[in-house]
Amino acid sequence: MNKSVVLVVEDDLAIRNLICTTLEIHHYDYLVAKNGETALMMATSHNPNAILLDLGLPDIDGVQIIKKIRSWSNTPIIVISARSNDLDKIEALDFGADDYLTKPFSVDELLARLRVALRRTHSDKIESSIFINGDLKIDYAAGCVYIAQTEIHLTPMEYKLICILSNNVGKVLTHTFITKAIWGTSYDTDIASLRVFMATLRKKIEKDTAQPQYIQTHVGVGYRMLKI
Ligand code: CA
């Protein structure tokens, strides 16, 4: 039995029904909000384990909802957006959404994203100066990184990058988020540099850089460290 409570925020009846039926079949508890105002009220009063948030709501802009929720809660938020609204999606991630689904999405996709998001909050609770993910180990206190118990030597920039990704494991981070965290700016040149550092980092940690195991690329959006 799955005891996670998911808040479904969606004004479109057909999509809402699809999501709710899927959640019900997979034994999630869920709450429904058809607009932004109800969503904010329910997020505050029920403190759900995850939120599925449609960005195009009749009353409040989805991004504003994320900003408000993030001012007091770290609950995973998965945004649901139309394919044409790439910029909205990126803005939502920059304001603290965890992940996104693009309409039309499959039920399997929805469940997979939800599992990842719920796992992230679980791992957040284990506070440690050692990060372990599959064969990857990061000792934050010593500033050392290991793959299968062998220390690998990273440049300061690669180390910074792997720490940003590991601190947000399971979460899609936009190019803007990462470059701001590293350089404090987000110019096109920073994003180009990010690609270079990502390539050198991957060479050191991935067995096969063509099929990365740890760091997933989201084309046009950013990167995510997968929880293995
Ligand atoms: Ca909508």
Tab-separated table of C-alpha atoms and ligand atoms in Angstrom:
chain	number	residue	atom	x	y	z
A	1	MET	CA	0.000	0.000	0.000
A	2	ASN	CA	1.351	3.368	-0.997
A	3	LYS	CA	0.632	6.031	1.570
A	4	SER	CA	1.936	9.037	-0.327
A	5	VAL	CA	-0.573	11.818	-0.820
A	6	VAL	CA	-0.424	13.572	-4.173
A	7	LEU	CA	-2.065	16.919	-4.835
A	8	VAL	CA	-3.338	17.051	-8.414
A	9	VAL	CA	-3.743	20.596	-9.751
A	10	GLU	CA	-5.372	20.520	-13.177
A	11	ASP	CA	-8.316	22.406	-14.665
A	12	ASP	CA	-8.723	20.113	-17.676
A	13	LEU	CA	-11.274	17.442	-16.792
A	14	ALA	CA	-9.966	14.717	-19.125
A	15	ILE	CA	-6.362	15.045	-17.944
A	16	ARG	CA	-7.434	15.301	-14.322
A	17	ASN	CA	-9.445	12.096	-14.656
A	18	LEU	CA	-6.526	10.313	-16.306
A	19	ILE	CA	-4.166	11.354	-13.497
A	20	CYS	CA	-6.586	10.518	-10.701
A	21	THR	CA	-7.462	7.101	-12.147
A	22	THR	CA	-3.753	6.297	-12.520
A	23	LEU	CA	-3.037	7.316	-8.938
A	24	GLU	CA	-5.960	5.330	-7.648
A	25	ILE	CA	-4.929	2.150	-9.481
A	26	HIS	CA	-1.438	2.488	-8.006
A	27	HIS	CA	-2.737	3.056	-4.485
A	28	TYR	CA	-1.722	6.653	-4.037
A	29	ASP	CA	-3.963	8.898	-1.999
A	30	TYR	CA	-4.751	12.107	-3.822
A	31	LEU	CA	-6.366	15.494	-3.484
A	32	VAL	CA	-7.764	17.508	-6.352
A	33	ALA	CA	-7.632	21.237	-7.057
A	34	LYS	CA	-9.200	22.697	-10.187
A	35	ASN	CA	-7.607	26.129	-9.806
A	36	GLY	CA	-4.644	27.868	-8.250
A	37	GLU	CA	-6.395	29.290	-5.239
A	38	THR	CA	-7.667	25.871	-4.123
A	39	ALA	CA	-4.226	24.404	-4.868
A	40	LEU	CA	-2.504	26.862	-2.504
A	41	MET	CA	-5.091	26.265	0.168
A	42	MET	CA	-4.759	22.473	-0.075
A	43	ALA	CA	-0.965	22.569	-0.202
A	44	THR	CA	-0.986	24.539	3.045
A	45	SER	CA	-3.648	22.585	4.877
A	46	HIS	CA	-2.719	19.024	3.785
A	47	ASN	CA	1.035	19.267	3.207
A	48	PRO	CA	1.000	16.607	0.418
A	49	ASN	CA	4.026	14.401	-0.370
A	50	ALA	CA	4.099	15.585	-3.978
A	51	ILE	CA	2.275	18.053	-6.220
A	52	LEU	CA	1.379	17.578	-9.887
A	53	LEU	CA	0.845	21.086	-11.162
A	54	ASP	CA	-0.618	22.166	-14.482
A	55	LEU	CA	1.035	25.465	-15.436
A	56	GLY	CA	-1.951	26.807	-17.348
A	57	LEU	CA	-4.605	27.421	-14.709
A	58	PRO	CA	-7.635	29.727	-15.001
A	59	ASP	CA	-6.850	31.976	-12.029
A	60	ILE	CA	-3.198	32.009	-10.940
A	61	ASP	CA	-0.124	31.445	-13.115
A	62	GLY	CA	1.493	28.088	-12.256
A	63	VAL	CA	4.909	29.694	-11.756
A	64	GLN	CA	3.443	32.015	-9.090
A	65	ILE	CA	2.071	28.962	-7.313
A	66	ILE	CA	5.543	27.379	-7.278
A	67	LYS	CA	7.060	30.587	-5.841
A	68	LYS	CA	4.476	30.686	-3.073
A	69	ILE	CA	4.793	27.009	-2.159
A	70	ARG	CA	8.598	27.145	-2.245
A	71	SER	CA	8.583	30.000	0.284
A	72	TRP	CA	7.612	27.509	2.974
A	73	SER	CA	7.781	23.957	1.596
A	74	ASN	CA	10.224	21.630	-0.113
A	75	THR	CA	7.478	19.269	-1.355
A	76	PRO	CA	8.357	17.878	-4.791
A	77	ILE	CA	6.498	19.683	-7.570
A	78	ILE	CA	6.147	18.134	-11.012
A	79	VAL	CA	4.827	20.605	-13.535
A	80	ILE	CA	2.610	19.626	-16.423
A	81	SER	CA	2.926	21.865	-19.442
A	82	ALA	CA	1.903	22.022	-23.068
A	83	ARG	CA	4.598	21.203	-25.606
A	84	SER	CA	4.563	24.739	-26.990
A	85	ASN	CA	5.489	26.257	-23.630
A	86	ASP	CA	9.154	25.383	-23.221
A	87	LEU	CA	9.937	28.730	-21.622
A	88	ASP	CA	7.250	28.269	-18.962
A	89	LYS	CA	8.673	24.874	-18.159
A	90	ILE	CA	12.202	26.263	-17.749
A	91	GLU	CA	10.929	29.153	-15.633
A	92	ALA	CA	9.039	26.683	-13.434
A	93	LEU	CA	12.207	24.616	-12.908
A	94	ASP	CA	14.182	27.765	-12.108
A	95	PHE	CA	11.663	28.680	-9.442
A	96	GLY	CA	12.030	25.320	-7.753
A	97	ALA	CA	9.870	22.755	-9.556
A	98	ASP	CA	11.504	19.317	-9.517
A	99	ASP	CA	10.550	17.890	-12.847
A	100	TYR	CA	8.143	18.257	-15.741
A	101	LEU	CA	5.747	16.300	-17.891
A	102	THR	CA	4.854	17.486	-21.356
A	103	LYS	CA	1.309	16.991	-22.611
A	104	PRO	CA	0.409	14.501	-23.936
A	105	PHE	CA	2.228	12.201	-21.492
A	106	SER	CA	1.895	8.494	-20.838
A	107	VAL	CA	0.705	7.001	-17.599
A	108	ASP	CA	4.054	5.183	-17.206
A	109	GLU	CA	5.896	8.465	-17.608
A	110	LEU	CA	3.725	10.044	-14.927
A	111	LEU	CA	4.353	7.206	-12.466
A	112	ALA	CA	8.098	7.170	-13.136
A	113	ARG	CA	8.408	10.930	-12.497
A	114	LEU	CA	6.382	10.621	-9.352
A	115	ARG	CA	8.539	7.783	-7.987
A	116	VAL	CA	11.717	9.815	-8.615
A	117	ALA	CA	10.222	12.883	-6.920
A	118	LEU	CA	9.077	10.941	-3.873
A	119	ARG	CA	12.467	9.226	-3.580
A	120	ARG	CA	14.184	12.605	-3.526
A	121	THR	CA	12.359	13.762	-0.422
A	122	HIS	CA	13.204	10.481	1.202
A	123	SER	CA	16.934	10.909	0.524
A	124	ASP	CA	16.754	14.563	1.654
A	125	LYS	CA	16.002	13.325	5.122
A	126	ILE	CA	19.311	11.487	5.409
A	127	GLU	CA	21.680	14.282	6.265
A	128	SER	CA	25.232	13.207	5.799
A	129	SER	CA	28.574	14.544	4.708
A	130	ILE	CA	28.983	11.440	2.549
A	131	PHE	CA	26.922	11.060	-0.616
A	132	ILE	CA	26.550	7.575	-2.078
A	133	ASN	CA	24.783	6.829	-5.333
A	134	GLY	CA	25.575	3.463	-6.945
A	135	ASP	CA	29.364	3.298	-7.364
A	136	LEU	CA	29.701	7.041	-6.904
A	137	LYS	CA	30.789	8.332	-3.512
A	138	ILE	CA	31.382	11.973	-2.598
A	139	ASP	CA	32.994	12.894	0.694
A	140	TYR	CA	31.940	16.538	0.999
A	141	ALA	CA	34.047	17.173	4.094
A	142	ALA	CA	37.241	15.924	2.462
A	143	GLY	CA	36.294	17.142	-1.023
A	144	CYS	CA	37.000	13.709	-2.517
A	145	VAL	CA	35.101	11.771	-5.156
A	146	TYR	CA	35.306	8.021	-5.663
A	147	ILE	CA	34.039	5.617	-8.292
A	148	ALA	CA	33.931	2.001	-7.073
A	149	GLN	CA	36.256	2.935	-4.188
A	150	THR	CA	38.898	4.460	-6.439
A	151	GLU	CA	39.467	8.164	-5.976
A	152	ILE	CA	39.011	10.203	-9.128
A	153	HIS	CA	40.628	13.573	-9.562
A	154	LEU	CA	38.274	16.366	-10.507
A	155	THR	CA	39.126	19.967	-11.309
A	156	PRO	CA	37.585	22.523	-8.897
A	157	MET	CA	34.931	23.317	-11.532
A	158	GLU	CA	34.039	19.668	-12.103
A	159	TYR	CA	33.827	19.176	-8.335
A	160	LYS	CA	31.525	22.153	-7.938
A	161	LEU	CA	29.342	20.819	-10.728
A	162	ILE	CA	29.063	17.301	-9.302
A	163	CYS	CA	28.180	18.756	-5.866
A	164	ILE	CA	25.380	20.904	-7.305
A	165	LEU	CA	23.974	17.847	-9.091
A	166	SER	CA	24.359	15.476	-6.120
A	167	ASN	CA	22.789	17.973	-3.710
A	168	ASN	CA	19.762	17.985	-6.000
A	169	VAL	CA	19.746	14.317	-6.951
A	170	GLY	CA	16.563	13.335	-8.781
A	171	LYS	CA	15.797	16.925	-9.698
A	172	VAL	CA	16.048	18.470	-13.163
A	173	LEU	CA	18.310	21.528	-12.926
A	174	THR	CA	18.143	24.118	-15.670
A	175	HIS	CA	21.226	25.547	-17.391
A	176	THR	CA	20.431	28.881	-15.721
A	177	PHE	CA	20.225	27.308	-12.259
A	178	ILE	CA	23.560	25.517	-12.646
A	179	THR	CA	25.477	28.391	-14.223
A	180	LYS	CA	24.163	30.810	-11.589
A	181	ALA	CA	25.239	28.416	-8.849
A	182	ILE	CA	28.727	28.150	-10.355
A	183	TRP	CA	29.447	31.613	-11.733
A	184	GLY	CA	26.612	33.770	-10.413
A	185	THR	CA	25.674	34.618	-13.986
A	186	SER	CA	23.912	32.896	-16.835
A	187	TYR	CA	25.160	34.155	-20.178
A	188	ASP	CA	25.169	32.048	-23.327
A	189	THR	CA	28.932	31.730	-22.910
A	190	ASP	CA	28.432	30.293	-19.400
A	191	ILE	CA	26.065	27.683	-20.795
A	192	ALA	CA	28.636	26.805	-23.466
A	193	SER	CA	31.294	26.425	-20.729
A	194	LEU	CA	28.911	24.298	-18.705
A	195	ARG	CA	28.640	21.864	-21.632
A	196	VAL	CA	32.432	21.573	-21.748
A	197	PHE	CA	32.772	20.909	-17.997
A	198	MET	CA	29.901	18.451	-18.149
A	199	ALA	CA	31.674	16.528	-20.926
A	200	THR	CA	34.951	16.324	-18.976
A	201	LEU	CA	33.136	15.374	-15.764
A	202	ARG	CA	31.245	12.612	-17.540
A	203	LYS	CA	34.465	11.186	-18.963
A	204	LYS	CA	35.676	10.753	-15.398
A	205	ILE	CA	32.555	9.300	-13.793
A	206	GLU	CA	30.567	7.534	-16.515
A	207	LYS	CA	31.480	4.072	-17.828
A	208	ASP	CA	30.004	4.935	-21.203
A	209	THR	CA	29.585	8.647	-21.937
A	210	ALA	CA	27.236	7.823	-24.835
A	211	GLN	CA	24.895	6.181	-22.334
A	212	PRO	CA	25.379	8.100	-19.110
A	213	GLN	CA	24.306	6.334	-15.952
A	214	TYR	CA	24.594	9.209	-13.482
A	215	ILE	CA	23.888	12.445	-15.299
A	216	GLN	CA	20.954	12.698	-17.663
A	217	THR	CA	20.755	15.420	-20.321
A	218	HIS	CA	17.472	17.259	-20.844
A	219	VAL	CA	17.972	18.805	-24.253
A	220	GLY	CA	17.329	22.548	-24.231
A	221	VAL	CA	16.550	22.447	-20.503
A	222	GLY	CA	19.424	21.204	-18.331
A	223	TYR	CA	20.703	18.153	-16.453
A	224	ARG	CA	19.670	15.769	-13.719
A	225	MET	CA	21.638	13.368	-11.540
A	226	LEU	CA	19.677	10.146	-11.424
A	227	LYS	CA	19.257	8.246	-8.183
A	228	ILE	CA	20.645	4.787	-8.871
B	1	CA	CA	-4.783	23.908	-18.004
